[in-house]
Amino acid sequence: MATIFSRIVRGEIPSYKVAEDDRFYAFLDINPRKPGHTLVIPKQEVDYIFDLDPEQLGDLFRFAQRVAHAISAVIPCNRVGVGVLGLEVPHAHIHLIPLDTEADLNLSRPICKIPAEEMQRICQAIAKKFE
Ligand code: 5GP
């Protein structure tokens, strides 16, 4: 059965897409710990990120680097932090989270309640910077 993230890539489930190419896809986390919290995934369905082919893993991070630069151009922050858990969704993904303090990278933090219009605005602004 397809993962929820594969269903997002196919457009079966809506997402706030910020970037895409033939192999990778980036979209806002639906439960943002900070405004601009983004997930970057390979389209290839692999559960554990370190099971990716080494070249694919490198390319995933290169893609994430471009997304991170776009995020930091839009969201005021000290820098963009990187988190890899995969405890909830069995499809490799990188969390990119705008950081001001160390605690911002704690994914157990309460979720930010961001109205849909603001999520859309953030999404479009990051997507524009990614171009
Ligand atoms: P992890 O697997 O790294 O522990 O957490 C998975 C992340 O994916 C969580 O931060 C969760 O909010 C996010 N997530 C789960 N389902 C969806 C979804 O359907 N859409 C989006 N945009 N994010 C999701």
Coordinates of N, CA and C and ligand atoms in Angstrom, one line a residue:
M1 N 0.8 -1.2 0.0 CA 0.0 0.0 0.0 C 0.9 1.3 0.0
A2 N 0.5 2.3 -0.8 CA 1.3 3.5 -0.9 C 1.3 4.2 0.5
T3 N 2.4 4.8 0.8 CA 2.5 5.7 2.0 C 1.7 6.9 1.8
I4 N 1.4 7.6 2.9 CA 0.6 8.8 2.9 C 1.4 9.9 2.1
F5 N 2.8 9.8 2.2 CA 3.6 10.8 1.4 C 3.6 10.5 -0.1
S6 N 3.5 9.2 -0.5 CA 3.4 8.9 -1.9 C 2.0 9.4 -2.4
R7 N 1.0 9.3 -1.6 CA -0.3 9.8 -2.0 C -0.3 11.3 -2.1
I8 N 0.5 12.0 -1.3 CA 0.6 13.4 -1.4 C 1.3 13.8 -2.7
V9 N 2.4 13.1 -3.0 CA 3.2 13.3 -4.3 C 2.2 13.1 -5.5
R10 N 1.4 12.1 -5.4 CA 0.5 11.8 -6.6 C -0.7 12.8 -6.6
G11 N -0.8 13.6 -5.6 CA -2.0 14.6 -5.6 C -3.2 14.0 -5.1
E12 N -3.2 12.8 -4.5 CA -4.4 12.2 -4.0 C -4.8 12.8 -2.7
I13 N -3.8 13.3 -2.0 CA -4.0 14.1 -0.7 C -3.4 15.4 -0.9
P14 N -4.1 16.5 -0.6 CA -3.6 17.9 -0.8 C -2.4 18.2 0.1
S15 N -1.5 19.0 -0.4 CA -0.4 19.5 0.4 C 0.0 20.9 0.0
Y16 N 0.7 21.5 0.9 CA 1.3 22.9 0.6 C 2.7 22.6 0.0
K17 N 2.7 22.4 -1.3 CA 4.0 22.1 -2.0 C 4.8 23.3 -2.1
V18 N 6.1 23.2 -1.7 CA 7.0 24.3 -1.9 C 8.1 24.1 -3.0
A19 N 8.3 22.8 -3.3 CA 9.3 22.5 -4.3 C 9.1 21.0 -4.8
E20 N 9.5 20.8 -6.1 CA 9.4 19.5 -6.6 C 10.4 19.4 -7.8
D21 N 11.0 18.2 -8.0 CA 11.6 17.9 -9.2 C 11.2 16.4 -9.5
D22 N 12.0 15.8 -10.5 CA 11.5 14.5 -10.8 C 11.7 13.4 -9.7
R23 N 12.6 13.7 -8.8 CA 12.9 12.7 -7.7 C 12.6 13.1 -6.3
F24 N 12.4 14.4 -6.1 CA 12.2 14.9 -4.7 C 11.0 15.8 -4.6
Y25 N 10.4 16.0 -3.4 CA 9.2 16.8 -3.2 C 9.3 17.4 -1.8
A26 N 9.0 18.6 -1.7 CA 9.0 19.3 -0.4 C 7.7 20.0 -0.2
F27 N 7.2 19.9 1.1 CA 5.9 20.5 1.4 C 5.8 20.8 2.9
L28 N 4.9 21.8 3.2 CA 4.8 22.2 4.6 C 4.3 21.0 5.5
D29 N 4.9 20.9 6.7 CA 4.3 19.9 7.6 C 3.0 20.3 8.1
I30 N 2.0 19.4 8.1 CA 0.6 19.8 8.4 C 0.5 20.1 9.9
N31 N 1.5 19.7 10.7 CA 1.5 20.0 12.1 C 2.8 20.8 12.4
P32 N 2.8 22.0 11.9 CA 4.1 22.8 12.0 C 4.5 23.1 13.5
R33 N 5.8 22.8 13.8 CA 6.3 23.2 15.1 C 6.8 24.6 15.1
K34 N 7.0 25.1 13.9 CA 7.3 26.6 13.7 C 6.8 26.9 12.3
P35 N 6.4 28.2 12.1 CA 6.0 28.6 10.7 C 7.1 28.3 9.7
G36 N 6.8 27.6 8.6 CA 7.8 27.3 7.6 C 8.4 25.9 7.8
H37 N 7.9 25.2 8.8 CA 8.3 23.8 9.0 C 8.0 23.0 7.8
T38 N 9.0 22.4 7.2 CA 8.9 21.8 5.8 C 9.4 20.4 5.9
L39 N 8.8 19.5 5.1 CA 9.3 18.1 5.0 C 9.9 17.9 3.6
V40 N 11.0 17.3 3.4 CA 11.6 17.0 2.1 C 11.7 15.5 2.0
I41 N 11.2 15.0 0.9 CA 11.1 13.5 0.7 C 11.7 13.1 -0.7
P42 N 12.2 11.9 -0.7 CA 12.4 11.3 -2.1 C 11.1 10.8 -2.6
K43 N 10.8 10.8 -3.8 CA 9.6 10.2 -4.4 C 9.7 8.7 -4.2
Q44 N 10.9 8.2 -4.3 CA 11.0 6.7 -4.1 C 10.6 6.3 -2.7
E45 N 9.8 5.3 -2.6 CA 9.3 4.9 -1.3 C 10.3 4.0 -0.6
V46 N 11.0 4.6 0.3 CA 11.9 3.9 1.2 C 11.6 4.4 2.6
D47 N 11.5 3.5 3.5 CA 11.1 3.8 4.9 C 12.2 4.5 5.6
Y48 N 13.4 3.9 5.7 CA 14.4 4.4 6.6 C 15.4 5.2 5.7
I49 N 15.7 6.4 6.1 CA 16.4 7.3 5.3 C 17.8 6.7 5.0
F50 N 18.4 6.0 5.9 CA 19.8 5.5 5.7 C 19.8 4.2 4.9
D51 N 18.6 3.8 4.5 CA 18.5 2.7 3.5 C 18.5 3.2 2.1
L52 N 18.5 4.5 1.9 CA 18.6 5.1 0.5 C 19.9 4.8 -0.1
D53 N 19.9 4.6 -1.4 CA 21.2 4.6 -2.1 C 22.0 5.8 -1.7
P54 N 23.3 5.7 -1.5 CA 24.1 6.8 -1.0 C 24.0 8.0 -2.0
E55 N 24.0 7.8 -3.3 CA 23.9 8.9 -4.2 C 22.6 9.6 -4.1
Q56 N 21.5 8.8 -3.9 CA 20.2 9.4 -3.7 C 20.1 10.2 -2.4
L57 N 20.7 9.6 -1.4 CA 20.7 10.3 -0.1 C 21.5 11.7 -0.2
G58 N 22.6 11.7 -0.9 CA 23.3 12.9 -1.2 C 22.4 13.9 -2.0
D59 N 21.8 13.4 -3.0 CA 20.9 14.3 -3.8 C 19.7 14.8 -3.0
L60 N 19.2 14.0 -2.1 CA 18.1 14.4 -1.2 C 18.6 15.6 -0.4
F61 N 19.7 15.5 0.2 CA 20.3 16.6 1.0 C 20.6 17.9 0.2
R62 N 21.1 17.6 -1.1 CA 21.3 18.8 -2.0 C 20.0 19.5 -2.3
F63 N 19.0 18.7 -2.5 CA 17.7 19.3 -2.8 C 17.2 20.1 -1.5
A64 N 17.4 19.4 -0.3 CA 16.9 20.0 0.9 C 17.7 21.3 1.2
Q65 N 19.0 21.4 0.8 CA 19.8 22.6 1.0 C 19.1 23.8 0.2
R66 N 18.7 23.5 -1.0 CA 18.0 24.6 -1.8 C 16.7 25.0 -1.1
V67 N 16.0 24.0 -0.6 CA 14.7 24.4 0.1 C 15.0 25.2 1.3
A68 N 16.1 24.8 2.1 CA 16.4 25.5 3.3 C 16.8 27.0 3.0
H69 N 17.5 27.2 2.0 CA 17.8 28.6 1.6 C 16.5 29.4 1.3
A70 N 15.6 28.7 0.6 CA 14.3 29.4 0.3 C 13.5 29.7 1.6
I71 N 13.5 28.7 2.5 CA 12.8 29.0 3.8 C 13.4 30.2 4.5
S72 N 14.8 30.2 4.6 CA 15.4 31.3 5.4 C 15.3 32.6 4.7
A73 N 15.0 32.6 3.4 CA 14.7 33.9 2.8 C 13.3 34.4 3.1
V74 N 12.5 33.6 3.6 CA 11.1 33.9 3.8 C 10.8 34.1 5.3
I75 N 11.3 33.1 6.1 CA 11.0 33.1 7.5 C 12.1 33.7 8.3
P76 N 11.9 34.7 9.1 CA 13.0 35.3 9.9 C 13.4 34.2 10.9
C77 N 14.7 33.9 11.0 CA 15.2 32.8 11.9 C 16.7 32.9 12.0
N78 N 17.3 32.3 13.0 CA 18.7 32.3 13.1 C 19.3 31.4 12.0
R79 N 18.7 30.2 11.8 CA 19.1 29.3 10.7 C 18.0 28.2 10.6
V80 N 18.1 27.4 9.6 CA 17.2 26.3 9.4 C 17.8 25.0 9.9
G81 N 17.1 24.4 10.9 CA 17.6 23.2 11.5 C 17.1 22.0 10.7
V82 N 17.8 20.9 10.9 CA 17.5 19.6 10.2 C 17.2 18.5 11.2
G83 N 16.1 17.8 11.0 CA 15.7 16.7 11.9 C 15.3 15.5 11.1
V84 N 15.7 14.3 11.5 CA 15.3 13.1 10.9 C 14.8 12.2 11.9
L85 N 13.5 11.8 11.9 CA 12.9 10.9 12.8 C 12.3 9.7 12.1
G86 N 11.2 9.9 11.4 CA 10.6 8.8 10.7 C 9.8 7.8 11.6
L87 N 9.5 8.3 12.8 CA 8.8 7.4 13.8 C 7.3 7.3 13.5
E88 N 6.8 8.2 12.7 CA 5.4 8.2 12.4 C 5.0 7.8 11.0
V89 N 5.8 8.3 10.1 CA 5.4 8.0 8.7 C 6.6 7.2 8.0
P90 N 6.3 6.0 7.6 CA 7.4 5.1 7.1 C 7.8 5.4 5.6
H91 N 8.1 6.7 5.4 CA 8.6 7.1 4.1 C 9.7 8.2 4.4
A92 N 10.9 7.9 4.0 CA 12.0 8.8 4.4 C 11.7 10.2 4.2
H93 N 12.1 11.0 5.2 CA 11.9 12.5 5.1 C 12.8 13.2 6.0
I94 N 13.1 14.5 5.6 CA 13.9 15.4 6.4 C 13.0 16.5 6.9
H95 N 13.0 16.8 8.2 CA 12.3 18.0 8.7 C 13.3 19.2 8.5
L96 N 12.8 20.3 8.0 CA 13.5 21.5 7.9 C 12.7 22.5 8.8
I97 N 13.4 23.0 9.9 CA 12.6 23.8 10.8 C 13.4 25.1 11.1
P98 N 12.7 26.3 10.8 CA 13.4 27.5 11.2 C 13.7 27.6 12.7
L99 N 14.9 27.9 13.0 CA 15.4 27.8 14.4 C 15.7 29.2 14.9
D100 N 15.3 29.5 16.2 CA 15.9 30.6 16.9 C 16.6 30.0 18.2
T101 N 16.0 29.0 18.7 CA 16.6 28.4 19.9 C 16.7 26.9 19.7
E102 N 17.5 26.2 20.5 CA 17.7 24.8 20.4 C 16.4 24.1 20.6
A103 N 15.5 24.6 21.4 CA 14.2 23.9 21.7 C 13.3 23.9 20.4
D104 N 13.6 24.7 19.5 CA 12.8 24.7 18.2 C 12.9 23.4 17.5
L105 N 14.0 22.7 17.7 CA 14.1 21.4 17.0 C 13.5 20.2 17.7
N106 N 12.8 20.5 18.8 CA 12.2 19.5 19.6 C 10.8 19.2 19.0
L107 N 10.7 18.0 18.3 CA 9.4 17.7 17.6 C 8.3 17.3 18.6
S108 N 8.6 17.3 19.9 CA 7.5 17.0 20.8 C 6.9 18.3 21.3
R109 N 7.4 19.4 20.8 CA 6.8 20.7 21.1 C 5.3 20.8 20.6
P110 N 4.5 21.6 21.3 CA 3.1 21.8 20.8 C 3.1 22.3 19.3
I111 N 2.1 21.9 18.6 CA 2.0 22.3 17.2 C 1.5 23.8 17.2
C112 N 2.1 24.5 16.2 CA 1.6 25.9 16.0 C 0.3 25.9 15.2
K113 N -0.7 26.7 15.7 CA -1.9 26.7 15.0 C -1.8 27.9 13.9
I114 N -1.7 27.5 12.7 CA -1.5 28.5 11.6 C -2.7 28.4 10.7
P115 N -3.4 29.5 10.5 CA -4.6 29.5 9.6 C -4.2 29.0 8.2
A116 N -5.2 28.4 7.5 CA -4.9 27.9 6.2 C -4.4 29.0 5.2
E117 N -5.0 30.2 5.4 CA -4.5 31.3 4.4 C -3.1 31.6 4.7
E118 N -2.6 31.6 6.0 CA -1.2 31.9 6.3 C -0.3 30.8 5.8
M119 N -0.8 29.5 5.9 CA 0.0 28.4 5.4 C 0.2 28.5 3.9
Q120 N -0.9 28.9 3.3 CA -0.8 29.1 1.8 C 0.2 30.3 1.4
R121 N 0.1 31.3 2.2 CA 1.0 32.5 2.0 C 2.5 32.0 2.1
I122 N 2.8 31.3 3.2 CA 4.1 30.9 3.5 C 4.6 29.9 2.4
C123 N 3.7 29.0 2.0 CA 4.0 28.0 1.0 C 4.4 28.7 -0.3
Q124 N 3.6 29.7 -0.7 CA 3.8 30.4 -2.0 C 5.1 31.2 -1.9
A125 N 5.3 31.8 -0.8 CA 6.6 32.6 -0.7 C 7.8 31.8 -0.7
I126 N 7.8 30.6 -0.1 CA 9.0 29.7 -0.1 C 9.1 29.2 -1.6
A127 N 8.0 28.8 -2.2 CA 8.0 28.2 -3.5 C 8.6 29.2 -4.5
K128 N 8.3 30.5 -4.3 CA 8.8 31.5 -5.2 C 10.3 31.7 -5.0
K129 N 10.8 31.6 -3.8 CA 12.2 31.8 -3.5 C 13.0 30.6 -4.0
F130 N 12.3 29.4 -4.1 CA 13.0 28.2 -4.6 C 13.3 28.2 -6.1
E131 N 12.4 28.9 -6.8 CA 12.5 28.9 -8.3 C 13.9 29.3 -8.8
Ligands
5GP1 P1 8.1 11.5 11.8 O1 7.7 10.3 11.0 O2 9.3 12.2 11.3 O3 8.2 11.2 13.3 O4 6.9 12.6 11.7 C1 6.1 12.7 10.5 C2 5.7 14.1 10.2 O5 4.9 14.1 9.1 C3 5.0 14.8 11.4 O6 5.6 16.0 11.7 C4 3.6 15.0 10.9 O7 3.0 16.2 11.3 C5 3.8 15.0 9.4 N1 2.6 14.5 8.6 C6 2.0 13.4 8.8 N2 1.0 13.2 8.0 C7 1.0 14.3 7.2 C8 0.2 14.7 6.1 O8 -0.7 14.1 5.6 N3 0.5 15.9 5.5 C9 1.6 16.7 5.9 N4 1.8 17.8 5.3 N5 2.4 16.3 6.9 C10 2.1 15.1 7.6

